[in-house]
Tab-separated table of C-alpha atoms in Angstrom:
chain	number	residue	atom	x	y	z
A	1	MET	CA	4.477	10.455	15.600
A	2	THR	CA	6.432	9.787	18.485
A	3	ASP	CA	5.118	8.498	21.719
A	4	LEU	CA	6.991	10.370	24.535
A	5	ASN	CA	5.343	8.113	26.752
A	6	THR	CA	6.144	4.997	25.552
A	7	ILE	CA	10.239	6.183	24.819
A	8	ALA	CA	10.225	7.241	28.560
A	9	ARG	CA	8.774	4.064	29.572
A	10	ASN	CA	11.255	1.869	27.811
A	11	TYR	CA	14.252	4.006	29.482
A	12	ILE	CA	13.064	3.601	32.980
A	13	THR	CA	12.237	-0.255	32.094
A	14	ALA	CA	15.806	-0.879	30.765
A	15	TRP	CA	17.108	0.996	34.083
A	16	ASN	CA	15.236	-1.485	36.668
A	17	GLU	CA	15.894	-4.369	34.696
A	18	SER	CA	18.524	-6.763	36.882
A	19	ASP	CA	18.316	-9.643	34.489
A	20	ALA	CA	21.274	-8.837	32.128
A	21	THR	CA	19.324	-10.911	29.084
A	22	ARG	CA	16.215	-9.758	29.514
A	23	ARG	CA	18.040	-6.011	30.168
A	24	LYS	CA	19.780	-6.593	26.264
A	25	ALA	CA	16.480	-6.935	24.448
A	26	LEU	CA	15.159	-3.704	26.971
A	27	LEU	CA	18.483	-1.701	25.434
A	28	ASP	CA	17.690	-2.683	22.157
A	29	THR	CA	14.178	-1.222	22.329
A	30	ALA	CA	15.305	1.864	24.042
A	31	PHE	CA	18.317	3.335	22.985
A	32	THR	CA	19.926	3.375	18.655
A	33	LYS	CA	22.795	0.675	18.845
A	34	ASP	CA	25.577	4.039	18.738
A	35	VAL	CA	23.684	5.761	21.560
A	36	SER	CA	25.426	7.915	24.339
A	37	TYR	CA	25.159	9.112	27.809
A	38	ARG	CA	26.459	11.853	29.953
A	39	ASP	CA	25.782	12.485	33.211
A	40	PRO	CA	27.425	14.817	35.828
A	41	VAL	CA	28.515	11.540	37.327
A	42	MET	CA	29.154	8.961	34.584
A	43	GLN	CA	29.066	8.520	30.868
A	44	GLY	CA	29.148	5.813	28.391
A	45	ASP	CA	28.691	4.770	24.495
A	46	GLY	CA	26.288	2.213	22.547
A	47	HIS	CA	24.284	-0.688	24.552
A	48	ASP	CA	27.803	-2.331	26.148
A	49	GLY	CA	28.408	1.396	27.820
A	50	ILE	CA	24.750	1.534	28.836
A	51	ALA	CA	24.379	-1.693	30.401
A	52	ALA	CA	27.657	-1.432	32.128
A	53	LEU	CA	26.219	2.161	33.515
A	54	ILE	CA	22.990	0.022	34.753
A	55	ASP	CA	25.375	-2.179	36.147
A	56	GLY	CA	26.984	-0.227	38.291
A	57	VAL	CA	23.970	1.828	39.603
A	58	GLN	CA	21.887	-1.248	40.835
A	59	GLN	CA	25.614	-2.513	42.827
A	60	ARG	CA	25.222	0.705	44.424
A	61	PHE	CA	21.825	1.403	45.484
A	62	ALA	CA	20.777	-2.052	46.220
A	63	GLY	CA	17.136	-2.606	46.120
A	64	PHE	CA	16.141	0.743	44.285
A	65	ARG	CA	13.562	1.329	41.459
A	66	PHE	CA	13.310	3.896	39.069
A	67	SER	CA	10.567	5.459	38.431
A	68	LEU	CA	9.015	8.349	36.457
A	69	ARG	CA	7.980	11.675	37.732
A	70	GLY	CA	5.423	14.039	35.851
A	71	GLU	CA	5.090	13.296	32.271
A	72	PRO	CA	7.268	13.203	29.259
A	73	ASP	CA	7.420	16.548	27.091
A	74	GLY	CA	9.434	17.117	23.920
A	75	PHE	CA	9.363	18.474	20.526
A	76	ALA	CA	10.835	17.796	17.315
A	77	ASP	CA	13.931	14.358	17.666
A	78	ARG	CA	14.073	15.866	21.911
A	79	ILE	CA	12.384	14.815	25.171
A	80	ARG	CA	12.397	15.667	28.821
A	81	PHE	CA	11.515	13.504	31.681
A	82	SER	CA	11.881	13.370	35.184
A	83	TRP	CA	12.572	10.445	37.326
A	84	ASN	CA	12.939	9.603	40.894
A	85	LEU	CA	15.124	6.922	42.309
A	86	GLY	CA	14.542	4.760	46.157
A	87	PRO	CA	13.061	1.980	47.587
A	88	GLU	CA	9.716	1.673	46.930
A	89	GLY	CA	7.034	3.065	48.700
A	90	VAL	CA	9.382	5.776	50.818
A	91	GLU	CA	10.689	8.848	49.219
A	92	SER	CA	12.751	9.067	46.426
A	93	VAL	CA	16.366	9.563	47.514
A	94	ILE	CA	17.932	10.681	44.101
A	95	GLU	CA	16.081	13.074	41.318
A	96	GLY	CA	17.145	13.520	38.373
A	97	THR	CA	16.107	14.977	34.789
A	98	ASP	CA	16.579	13.786	31.409
A	99	ILE	CA	16.945	15.090	27.756
A	100	GLY	CA	17.260	13.152	25.087
A	101	VAL	CA	17.379	13.151	21.014
A	102	ILE	CA	15.364	10.996	19.470
A	103	GLU	CA	15.690	8.471	16.104
A	104	ASP	CA	13.412	6.144	15.134
A	105	GLY	CA	11.466	6.369	18.350
A	106	ARG	CA	14.644	4.975	20.233
A	107	LEU	CA	16.773	7.458	22.299
A	108	LYS	CA	20.087	8.258	20.638
A	109	SER	CA	21.557	10.404	23.125
A	110	VAL	CA	21.012	11.429	26.456
A	111	THR	CA	22.055	13.923	28.492
A	112	GLY	CA	21.489	13.837	32.671
A	113	PHE	CA	20.600	16.250	35.144
A	114	LEU	CA	20.693	15.300	39.191
A	115	ASP	CA	17.601	17.478	40.480
A	116	LYS	CA	18.574	15.972	44.258
A	117	VAL	CA	20.902	14.077	45.818
A	118	PRO	CA	21.349	13.063	49.132
A	119	ALA	CA	24.209	14.526	50.827
A	120	GLN	CA	27.687	12.712	51.442
């Protein structure tokens, strides 16, 4: 049986890792090699594409951390989980919900939705 909590935690851990070498190992744990990621503002494919997205988010939101919001749920090969992004210890600045397709205990695709974004 697929452990949805582990899949969601692996995803969040990868997005929070700033060291490229450590992140590479986390990407192997969290995502299939041919992973596809799409949300309203960015997209990436494969581990290199996801790593580039993570780098961009970490540069734009320096010092911010992702955390899970609530409990992941899902059925069959699907997972849904929500997350927060912001400085530790304060209310999140950005919130989202991601829907993923699971293959062999890892995410094969992720579609992200932004639930809360700061005013521009």
